[in-house]
Coordinates of C-alpha atoms in Angstrom, one line a residue:
Chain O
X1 CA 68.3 -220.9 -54.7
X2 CA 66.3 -220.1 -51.7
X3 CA 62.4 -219.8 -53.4
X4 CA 60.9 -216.6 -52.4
X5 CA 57.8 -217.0 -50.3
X6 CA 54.4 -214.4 -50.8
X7 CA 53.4 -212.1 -48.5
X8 CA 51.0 -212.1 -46.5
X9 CA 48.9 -209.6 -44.4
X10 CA 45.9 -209.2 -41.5
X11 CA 43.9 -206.0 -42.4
X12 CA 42.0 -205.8 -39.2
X13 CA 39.4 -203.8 -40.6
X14 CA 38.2 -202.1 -44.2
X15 CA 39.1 -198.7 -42.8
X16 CA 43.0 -200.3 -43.1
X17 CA 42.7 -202.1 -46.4
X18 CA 43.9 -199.1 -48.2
X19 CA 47.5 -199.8 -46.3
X20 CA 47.8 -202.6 -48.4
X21 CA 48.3 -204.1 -52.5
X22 CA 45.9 -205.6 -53.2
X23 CA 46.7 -206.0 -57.1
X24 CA 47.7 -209.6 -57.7
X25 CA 46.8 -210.8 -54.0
X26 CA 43.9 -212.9 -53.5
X27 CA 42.0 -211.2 -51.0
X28 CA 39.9 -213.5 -47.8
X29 CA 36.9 -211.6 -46.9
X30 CA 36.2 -212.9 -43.3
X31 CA 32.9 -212.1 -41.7
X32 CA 32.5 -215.3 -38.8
X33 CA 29.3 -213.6 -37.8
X34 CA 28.0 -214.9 -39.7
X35 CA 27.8 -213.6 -43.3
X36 CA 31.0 -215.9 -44.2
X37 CA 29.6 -218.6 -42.5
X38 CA 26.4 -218.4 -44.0
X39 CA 27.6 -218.1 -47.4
X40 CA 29.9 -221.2 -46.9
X41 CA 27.1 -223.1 -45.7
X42 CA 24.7 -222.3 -48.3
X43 CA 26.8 -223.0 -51.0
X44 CA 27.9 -226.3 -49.0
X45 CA 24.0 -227.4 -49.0
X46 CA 24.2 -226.7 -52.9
X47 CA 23.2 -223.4 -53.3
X48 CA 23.8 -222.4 -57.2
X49 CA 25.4 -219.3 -55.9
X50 CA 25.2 -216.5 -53.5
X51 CA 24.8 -213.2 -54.7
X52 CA 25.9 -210.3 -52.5
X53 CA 24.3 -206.7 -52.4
X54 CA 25.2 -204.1 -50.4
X55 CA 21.6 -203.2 -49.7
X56 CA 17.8 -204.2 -48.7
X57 CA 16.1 -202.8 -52.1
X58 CA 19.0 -204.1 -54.4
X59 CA 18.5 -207.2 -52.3
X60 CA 14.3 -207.1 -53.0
X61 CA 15.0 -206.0 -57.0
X62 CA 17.5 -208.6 -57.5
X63 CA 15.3 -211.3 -56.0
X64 CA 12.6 -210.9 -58.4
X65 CA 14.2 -210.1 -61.3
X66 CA 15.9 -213.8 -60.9
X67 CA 13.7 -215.6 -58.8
X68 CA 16.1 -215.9 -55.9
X69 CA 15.9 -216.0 -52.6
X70 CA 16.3 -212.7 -50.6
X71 CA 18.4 -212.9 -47.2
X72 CA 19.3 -210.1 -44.9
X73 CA 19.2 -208.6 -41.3
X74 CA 18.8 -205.2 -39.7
X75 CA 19.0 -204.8 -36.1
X76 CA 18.5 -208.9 -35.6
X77 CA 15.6 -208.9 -37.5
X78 CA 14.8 -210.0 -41.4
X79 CA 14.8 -206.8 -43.0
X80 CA 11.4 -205.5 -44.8
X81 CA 11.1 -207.0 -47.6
X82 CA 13.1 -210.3 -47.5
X83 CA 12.3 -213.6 -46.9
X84 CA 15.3 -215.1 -44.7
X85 CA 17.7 -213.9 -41.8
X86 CA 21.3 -214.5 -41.7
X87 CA 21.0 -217.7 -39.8
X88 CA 23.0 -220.6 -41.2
X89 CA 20.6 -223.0 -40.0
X90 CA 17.8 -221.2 -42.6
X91 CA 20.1 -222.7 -45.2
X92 CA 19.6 -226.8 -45.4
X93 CA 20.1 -228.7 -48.4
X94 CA 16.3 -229.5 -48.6
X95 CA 15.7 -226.0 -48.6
X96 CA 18.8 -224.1 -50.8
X97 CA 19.8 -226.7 -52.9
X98 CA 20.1 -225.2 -57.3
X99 CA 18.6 -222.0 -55.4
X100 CA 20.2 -218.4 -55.6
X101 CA 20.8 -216.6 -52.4
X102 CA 20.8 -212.9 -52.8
X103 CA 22.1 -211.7 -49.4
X104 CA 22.9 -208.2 -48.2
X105 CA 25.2 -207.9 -45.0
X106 CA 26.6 -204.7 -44.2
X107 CA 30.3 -205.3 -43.1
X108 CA 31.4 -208.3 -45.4
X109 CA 29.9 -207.2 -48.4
X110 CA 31.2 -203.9 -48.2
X111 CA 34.5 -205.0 -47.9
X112 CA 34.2 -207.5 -50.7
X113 CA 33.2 -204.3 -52.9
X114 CA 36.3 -202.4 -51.8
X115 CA 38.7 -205.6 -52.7
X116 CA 36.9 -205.4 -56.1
X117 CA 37.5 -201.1 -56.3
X118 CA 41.0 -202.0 -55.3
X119 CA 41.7 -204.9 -58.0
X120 CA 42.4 -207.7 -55.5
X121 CA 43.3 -210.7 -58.3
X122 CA 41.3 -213.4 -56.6
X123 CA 38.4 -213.0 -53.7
X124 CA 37.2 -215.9 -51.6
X125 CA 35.2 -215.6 -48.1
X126 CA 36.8 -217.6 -45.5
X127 CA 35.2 -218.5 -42.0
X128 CA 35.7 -221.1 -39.2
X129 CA 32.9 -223.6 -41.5
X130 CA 35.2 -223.4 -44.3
X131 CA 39.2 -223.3 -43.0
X132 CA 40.8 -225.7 -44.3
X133 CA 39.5 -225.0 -48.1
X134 CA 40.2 -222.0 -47.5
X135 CA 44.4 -222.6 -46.8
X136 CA 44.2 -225.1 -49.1
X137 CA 43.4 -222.7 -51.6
X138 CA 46.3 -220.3 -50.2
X139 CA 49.1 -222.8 -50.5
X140 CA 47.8 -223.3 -54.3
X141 CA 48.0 -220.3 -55.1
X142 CA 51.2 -219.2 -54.1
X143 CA 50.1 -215.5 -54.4
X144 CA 50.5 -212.7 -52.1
X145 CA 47.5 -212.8 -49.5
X146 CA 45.3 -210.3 -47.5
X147 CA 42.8 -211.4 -44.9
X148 CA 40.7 -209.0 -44.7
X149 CA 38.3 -208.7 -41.6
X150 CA 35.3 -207.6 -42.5
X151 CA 34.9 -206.1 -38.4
X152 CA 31.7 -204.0 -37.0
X153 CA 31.1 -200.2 -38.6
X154 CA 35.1 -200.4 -39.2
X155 CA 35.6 -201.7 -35.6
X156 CA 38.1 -204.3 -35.1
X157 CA 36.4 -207.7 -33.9
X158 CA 37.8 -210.3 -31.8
X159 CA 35.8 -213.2 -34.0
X160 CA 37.3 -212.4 -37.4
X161 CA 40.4 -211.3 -36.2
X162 CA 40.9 -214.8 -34.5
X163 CA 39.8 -216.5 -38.2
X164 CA 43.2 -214.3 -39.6
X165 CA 45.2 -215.9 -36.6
X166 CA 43.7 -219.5 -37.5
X167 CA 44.5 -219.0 -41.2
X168 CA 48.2 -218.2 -40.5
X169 CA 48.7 -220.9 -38.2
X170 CA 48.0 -223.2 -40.8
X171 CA 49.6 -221.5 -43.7
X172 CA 52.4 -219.3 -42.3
X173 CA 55.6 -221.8 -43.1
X174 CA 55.1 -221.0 -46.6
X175 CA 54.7 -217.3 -46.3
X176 CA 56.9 -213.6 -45.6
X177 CA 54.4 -212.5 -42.7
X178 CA 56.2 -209.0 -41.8
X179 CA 52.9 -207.8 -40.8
X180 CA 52.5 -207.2 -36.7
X181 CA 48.7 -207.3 -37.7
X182 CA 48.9 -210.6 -38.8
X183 CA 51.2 -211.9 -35.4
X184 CA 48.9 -210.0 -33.2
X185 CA 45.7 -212.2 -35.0
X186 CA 47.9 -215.3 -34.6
X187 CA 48.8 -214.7 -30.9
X188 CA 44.7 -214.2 -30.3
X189 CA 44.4 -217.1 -32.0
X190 CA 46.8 -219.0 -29.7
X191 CA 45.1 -218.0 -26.8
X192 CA 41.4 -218.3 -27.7
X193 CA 42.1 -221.6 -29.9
X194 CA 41.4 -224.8 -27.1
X195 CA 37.4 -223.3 -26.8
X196 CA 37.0 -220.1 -29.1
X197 CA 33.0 -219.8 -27.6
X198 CA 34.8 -219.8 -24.1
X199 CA 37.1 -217.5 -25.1
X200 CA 34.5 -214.8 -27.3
X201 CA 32.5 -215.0 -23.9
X202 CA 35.5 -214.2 -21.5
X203 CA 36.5 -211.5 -23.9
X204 CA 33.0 -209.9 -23.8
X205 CA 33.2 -209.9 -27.8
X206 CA 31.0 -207.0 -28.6
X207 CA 29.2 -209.0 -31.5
X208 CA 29.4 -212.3 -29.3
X209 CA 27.1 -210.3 -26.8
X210 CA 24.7 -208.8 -29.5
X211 CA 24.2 -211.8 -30.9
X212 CA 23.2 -213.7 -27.7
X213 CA 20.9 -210.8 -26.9
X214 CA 19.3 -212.1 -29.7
X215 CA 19.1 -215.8 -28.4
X216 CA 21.5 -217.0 -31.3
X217 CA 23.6 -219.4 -29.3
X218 CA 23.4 -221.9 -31.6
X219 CA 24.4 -219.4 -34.6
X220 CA 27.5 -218.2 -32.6
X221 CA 28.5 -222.2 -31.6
X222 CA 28.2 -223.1 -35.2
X223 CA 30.2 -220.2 -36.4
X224 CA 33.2 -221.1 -34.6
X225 CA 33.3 -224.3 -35.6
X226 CA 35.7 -225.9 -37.6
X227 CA 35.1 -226.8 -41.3
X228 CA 30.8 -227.9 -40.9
X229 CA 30.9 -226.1 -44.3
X230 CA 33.9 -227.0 -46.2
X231 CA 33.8 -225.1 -49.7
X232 CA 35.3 -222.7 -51.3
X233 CA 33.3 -219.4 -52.0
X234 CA 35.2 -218.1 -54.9
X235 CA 34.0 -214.9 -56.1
X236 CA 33.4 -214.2 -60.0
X237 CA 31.1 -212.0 -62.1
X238 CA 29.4 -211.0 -59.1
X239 CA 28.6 -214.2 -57.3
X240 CA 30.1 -216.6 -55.3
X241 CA 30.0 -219.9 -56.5
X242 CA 31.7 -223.2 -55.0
X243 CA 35.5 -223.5 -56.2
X244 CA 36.1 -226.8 -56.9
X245 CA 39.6 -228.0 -55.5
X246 CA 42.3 -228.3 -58.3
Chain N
X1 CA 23.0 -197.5 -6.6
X2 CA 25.7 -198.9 -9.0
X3 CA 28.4 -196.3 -9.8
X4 CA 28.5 -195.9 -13.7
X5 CA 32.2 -196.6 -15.0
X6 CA 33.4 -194.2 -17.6
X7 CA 34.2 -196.0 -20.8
X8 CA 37.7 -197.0 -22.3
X9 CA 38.6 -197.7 -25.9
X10 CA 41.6 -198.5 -28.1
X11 CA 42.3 -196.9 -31.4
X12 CA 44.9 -199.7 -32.5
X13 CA 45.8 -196.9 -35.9
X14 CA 45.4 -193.4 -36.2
X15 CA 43.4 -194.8 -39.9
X16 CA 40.7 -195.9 -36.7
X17 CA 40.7 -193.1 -34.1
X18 CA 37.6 -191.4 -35.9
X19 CA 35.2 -194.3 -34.4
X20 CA 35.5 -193.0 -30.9
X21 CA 34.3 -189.9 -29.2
X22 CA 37.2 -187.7 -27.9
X23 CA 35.1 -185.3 -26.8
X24 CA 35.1 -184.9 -22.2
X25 CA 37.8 -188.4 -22.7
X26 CA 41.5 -188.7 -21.9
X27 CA 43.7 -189.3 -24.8
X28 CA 46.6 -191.5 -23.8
X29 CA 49.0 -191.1 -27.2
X30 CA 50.5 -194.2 -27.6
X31 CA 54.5 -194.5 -29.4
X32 CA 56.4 -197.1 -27.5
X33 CA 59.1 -197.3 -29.7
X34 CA 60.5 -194.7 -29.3
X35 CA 58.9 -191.3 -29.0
X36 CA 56.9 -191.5 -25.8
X37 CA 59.8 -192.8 -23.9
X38 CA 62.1 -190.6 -24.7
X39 CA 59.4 -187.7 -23.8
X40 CA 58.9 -189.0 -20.5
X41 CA 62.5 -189.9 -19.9
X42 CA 63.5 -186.3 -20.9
X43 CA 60.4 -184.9 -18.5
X44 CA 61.6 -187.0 -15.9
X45 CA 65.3 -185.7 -16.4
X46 CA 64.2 -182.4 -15.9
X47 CA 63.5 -181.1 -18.9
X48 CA 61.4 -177.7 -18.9
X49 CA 59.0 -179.5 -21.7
X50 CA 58.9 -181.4 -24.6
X51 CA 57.1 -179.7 -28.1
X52 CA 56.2 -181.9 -30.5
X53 CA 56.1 -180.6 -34.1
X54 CA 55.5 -182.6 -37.3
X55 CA 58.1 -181.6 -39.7
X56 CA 62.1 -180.8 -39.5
X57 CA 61.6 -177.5 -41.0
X58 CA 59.5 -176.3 -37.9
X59 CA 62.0 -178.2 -35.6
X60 CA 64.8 -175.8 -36.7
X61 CA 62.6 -172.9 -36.9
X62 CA 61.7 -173.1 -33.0
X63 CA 64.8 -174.7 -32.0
X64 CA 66.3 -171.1 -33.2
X65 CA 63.3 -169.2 -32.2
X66 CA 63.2 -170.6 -28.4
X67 CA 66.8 -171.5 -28.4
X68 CA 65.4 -175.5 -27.1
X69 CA 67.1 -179.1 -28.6
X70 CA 66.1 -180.0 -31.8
X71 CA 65.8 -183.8 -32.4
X72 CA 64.3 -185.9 -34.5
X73 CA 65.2 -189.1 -37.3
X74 CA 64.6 -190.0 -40.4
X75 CA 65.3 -193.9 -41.5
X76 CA 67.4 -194.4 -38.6
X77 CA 69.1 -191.1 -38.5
X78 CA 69.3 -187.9 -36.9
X79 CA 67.8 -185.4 -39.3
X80 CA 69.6 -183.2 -41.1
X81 CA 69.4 -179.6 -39.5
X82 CA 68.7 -181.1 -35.9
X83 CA 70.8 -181.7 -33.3
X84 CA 69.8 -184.8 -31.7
X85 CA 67.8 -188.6 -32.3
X86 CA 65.0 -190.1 -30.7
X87 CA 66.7 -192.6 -28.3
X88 CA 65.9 -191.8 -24.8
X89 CA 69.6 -192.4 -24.2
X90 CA 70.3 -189.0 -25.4
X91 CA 68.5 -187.1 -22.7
X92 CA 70.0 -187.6 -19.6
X93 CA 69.7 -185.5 -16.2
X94 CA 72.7 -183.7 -16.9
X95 CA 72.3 -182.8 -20.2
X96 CA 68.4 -181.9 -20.7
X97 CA 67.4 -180.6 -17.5
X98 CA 65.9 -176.8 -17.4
X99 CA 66.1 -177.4 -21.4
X100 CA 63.6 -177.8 -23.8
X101 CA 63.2 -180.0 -26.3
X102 CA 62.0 -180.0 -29.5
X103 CA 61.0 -183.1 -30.9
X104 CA 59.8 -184.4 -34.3
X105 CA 58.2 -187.7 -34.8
X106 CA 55.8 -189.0 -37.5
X107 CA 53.4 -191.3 -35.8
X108 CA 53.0 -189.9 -32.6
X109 CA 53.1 -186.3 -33.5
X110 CA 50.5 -187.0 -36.1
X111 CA 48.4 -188.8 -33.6
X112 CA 48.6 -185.7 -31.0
X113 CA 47.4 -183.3 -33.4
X114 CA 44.3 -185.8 -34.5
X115 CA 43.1 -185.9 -30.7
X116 CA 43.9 -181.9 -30.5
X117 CA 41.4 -181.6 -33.6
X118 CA 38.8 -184.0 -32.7
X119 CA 38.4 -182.2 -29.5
X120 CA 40.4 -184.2 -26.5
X121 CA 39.7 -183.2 -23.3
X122 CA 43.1 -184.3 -22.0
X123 CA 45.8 -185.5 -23.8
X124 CA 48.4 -187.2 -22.1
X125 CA 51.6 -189.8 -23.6
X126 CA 52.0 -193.1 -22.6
X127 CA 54.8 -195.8 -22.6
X128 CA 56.2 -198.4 -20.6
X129 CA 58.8 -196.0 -19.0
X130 CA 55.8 -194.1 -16.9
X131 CA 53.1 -196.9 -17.0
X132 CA 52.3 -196.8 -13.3
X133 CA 52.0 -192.6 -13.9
X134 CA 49.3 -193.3 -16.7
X135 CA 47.4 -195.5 -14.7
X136 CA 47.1 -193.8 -11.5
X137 CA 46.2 -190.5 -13.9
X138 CA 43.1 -192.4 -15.6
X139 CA 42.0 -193.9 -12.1
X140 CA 42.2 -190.1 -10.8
X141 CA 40.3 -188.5 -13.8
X142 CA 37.1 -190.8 -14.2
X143 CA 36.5 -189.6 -17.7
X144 CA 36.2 -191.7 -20.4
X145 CA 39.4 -193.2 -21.8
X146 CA 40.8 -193.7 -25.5
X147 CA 44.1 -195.3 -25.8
X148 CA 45.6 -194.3 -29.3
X149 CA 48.1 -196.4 -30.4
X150 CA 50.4 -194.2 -32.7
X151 CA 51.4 -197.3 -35.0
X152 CA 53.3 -196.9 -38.3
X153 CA 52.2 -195.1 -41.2
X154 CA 48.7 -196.2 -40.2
X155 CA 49.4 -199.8 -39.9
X156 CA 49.1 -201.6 -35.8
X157 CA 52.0 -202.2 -34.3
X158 CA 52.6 -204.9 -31.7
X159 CA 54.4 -202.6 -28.4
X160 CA 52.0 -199.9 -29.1
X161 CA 49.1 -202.8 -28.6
X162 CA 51.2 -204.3 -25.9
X163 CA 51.1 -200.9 -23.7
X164 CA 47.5 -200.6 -24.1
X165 CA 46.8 -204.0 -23.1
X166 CA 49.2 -203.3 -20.2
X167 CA 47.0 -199.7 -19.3
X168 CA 44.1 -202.4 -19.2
X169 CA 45.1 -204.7 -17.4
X170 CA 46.1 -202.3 -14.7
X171 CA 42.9 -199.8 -14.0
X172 CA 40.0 -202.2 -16.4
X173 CA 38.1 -202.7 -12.9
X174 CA 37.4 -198.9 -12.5
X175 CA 36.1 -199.2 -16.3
X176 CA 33.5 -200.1 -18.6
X177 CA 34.9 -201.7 -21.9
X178 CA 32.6 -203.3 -24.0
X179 CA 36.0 -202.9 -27.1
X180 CA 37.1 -206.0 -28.9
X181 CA 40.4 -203.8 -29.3
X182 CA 40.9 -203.4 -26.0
X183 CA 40.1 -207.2 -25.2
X184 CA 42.8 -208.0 -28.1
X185 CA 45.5 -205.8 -26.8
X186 CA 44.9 -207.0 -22.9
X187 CA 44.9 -210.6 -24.6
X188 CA 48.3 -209.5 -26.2
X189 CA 49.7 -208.0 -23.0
X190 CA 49.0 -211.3 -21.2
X191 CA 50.7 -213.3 -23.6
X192 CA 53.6 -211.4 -24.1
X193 CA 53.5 -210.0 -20.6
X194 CA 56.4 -212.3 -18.9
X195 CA 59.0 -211.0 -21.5
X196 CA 57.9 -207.7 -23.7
X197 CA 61.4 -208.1 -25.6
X198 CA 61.6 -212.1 -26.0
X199 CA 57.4 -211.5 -27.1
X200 CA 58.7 -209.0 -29.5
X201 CA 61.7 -211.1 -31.0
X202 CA 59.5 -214.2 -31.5
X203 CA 57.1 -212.2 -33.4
X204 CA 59.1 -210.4 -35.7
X205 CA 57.2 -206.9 -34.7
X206 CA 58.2 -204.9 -37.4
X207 CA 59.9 -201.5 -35.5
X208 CA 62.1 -203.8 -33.2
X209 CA 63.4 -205.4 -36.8
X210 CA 63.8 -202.2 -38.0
X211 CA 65.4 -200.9 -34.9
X212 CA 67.4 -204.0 -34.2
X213 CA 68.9 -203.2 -37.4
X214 CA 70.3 -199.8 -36.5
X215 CA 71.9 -201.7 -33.6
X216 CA 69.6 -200.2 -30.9
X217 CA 68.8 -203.4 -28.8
X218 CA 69.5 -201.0 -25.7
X219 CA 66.6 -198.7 -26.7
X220 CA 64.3 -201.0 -27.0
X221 CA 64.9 -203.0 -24.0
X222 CA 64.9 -199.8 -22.2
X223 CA 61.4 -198.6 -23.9
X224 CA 60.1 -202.2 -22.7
X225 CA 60.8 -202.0 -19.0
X226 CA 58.4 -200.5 -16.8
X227 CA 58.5 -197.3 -15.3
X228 CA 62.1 -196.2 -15.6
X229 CA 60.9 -192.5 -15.9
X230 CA 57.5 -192.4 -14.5
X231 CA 56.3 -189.0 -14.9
X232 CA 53.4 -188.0 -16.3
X233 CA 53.5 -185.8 -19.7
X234 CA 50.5 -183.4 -20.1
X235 CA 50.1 -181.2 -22.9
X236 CA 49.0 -177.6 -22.6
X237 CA 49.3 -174.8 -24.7
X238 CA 51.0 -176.8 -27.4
X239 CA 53.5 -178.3 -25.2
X240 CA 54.0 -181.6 -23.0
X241 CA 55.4 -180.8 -19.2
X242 CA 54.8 -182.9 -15.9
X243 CA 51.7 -182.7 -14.3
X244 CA 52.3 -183.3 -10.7
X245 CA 50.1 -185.8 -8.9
X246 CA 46.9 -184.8 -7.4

């Protein structure tokens, strides 16, 4: 008997996650830039656990109420009120190790919200820092999967998208991908794969070019890195916490 | 002084088209596969014009009223009520000239009437059949340019991608596109570029499975080769007719 293989699917932005069941699927949120990468990195350098809010005074509550460590960005900046940016460099092990990082992004955590609303089964955050846990974690499973790209404002991005097209190279012999979302992020992925920096600047990636406005070259070199961060954020009453490999 | 380029976007879904500004931009409506073929192959037959309705019932009701073609499918097959399908076979020279067709299709139809309500100020279709007429159109206008890709029930498609990427590569000097859309679709164009049908086939895209399964191979190699029917379909007063070149 041939076994039957999960499905798998690319949204390429939250404005498309409602296209898709997200009931017994484990759900990838995938923000490269750099919320994901952050988080994997934090957690990687023994951070207790990373809360997410979805805004700058949850954010600046939370943080006192549990002596935590407040993280977030507006407009490049540290927002009012918080202590840290969304730099994964601001997150060594001297510095974040048995802390809590309360951070508020706008895309990712946004989308992690609506995977909860939608009652996605599992949700972990995947980015270039963390790849191979994250298909590791995939093939274990053996359950239906979205990546979910987290995007800009519900604009499709070239960086996440290209994380979707590195996930299902790795994984897609033992899925049913009947998703053109998912080929088209695997095709990117083909093509940008040999120097993904070379190939964000060639594309003028729109968040490739804000960011380097902002002098974050280093940020944006780190980001598309493979596997500097290699955990598993695995979401669960309402923090991420390392998943530790079965 | 530099010249200022007008700017071009892609809506890869209908879900997405509400993060652009249609207002003063050309509209290029997107359907490879199959309804903006067959419109411009019919237009270039000869057809009168080409009305595109969203539902069966109002096929019938102005096929009778204006005495025009009705055609349009459902799963595969002409509709019940209507007198002819969507492959671009159907409307040759000698059968659809000085006629006027009246079509119903989901995706594309719905996409129209989106870009008629959020205030287009030209709205034009777009496939590989008249790709050269498209081109030379958005060179002429100098407005600012959204590609909509009709895709299916909301989710991307790959040929719809494909011909924006193809609309990119062709006139992106004369533009401004700061759109990782756009950059994905031209980076899907150049990958697929030296074979549309072969690019199709090894990616499983989704409407060519379907449509390989009703045994329409011909249509689709005919709706992947370039300008076979390369007119340019314009809609006015609620229909699509030629618009003679400038």
């Amino acid at each position: 008997m041939t076994e039957v293989k999960p499905e798998l699917h690319t949204s390429l932005s939250p404005a498309l996650l409602d296209l898709y069941h997200l009931e017994h699927a484990v759900v990838v949120i995938i923000d490269v830039l750099r919320a994901t990468s952050t988080i994997a990195t934090a957690l990687s350098n023994g951070a207790r656990c990373v809360i997410p809010v979805d805004s700058v005074s949850k954010c600046i509550q939370l943080g006192k109420q549990i002596e935590g460590i407040t993280a977030g960005e507006r407009d490049g900046k540290i927002a009012e009120g918080l202590s840290h940016g969304n730099s994964p460099f601001e997150y060594p092990r001297e510095f974040i190790a048995n802390k809590t990082l309360v951070l508020t992004t706008t895309n990712g955590t946004k989308l992690l919200h609506m995977a909860l609303e939608k009652g996605a089964s599992r949700i972990v955050t995947g980015s270039f820092c963390n790849l191979d846990s994250v298909c590791r974690f995939l093939l274990a499973e053996k359950r239906p999967v979205i990546l979910g790209c987290a995007a800009w404002k519900d604009r499709v991005n070239i960086e996440d998208a290209l994380f979707a097209g590195a996930v299902i190279h790795n994984v897609k012999d033992d899925f049913s991908i009947n998703c053109d979302s998912s080929q088209i992020a695997e095709t990117l992925y083909q093509s940008g794969k040999k120097d993904l920096f070379e190939f964000m600047k060639r594309n003028r990636a729109s968040h490739f070019r804000r960011l380097m406005g902002f002098g974050l070259e280093k940020d944006i070199r780190y980001c598309l890195s493979l596997n500097q961060a290699d955990v598993l954020p695995f979401y669960e009453d309402g923090k991420l916490v390392v998943q530790k490999s079965k």
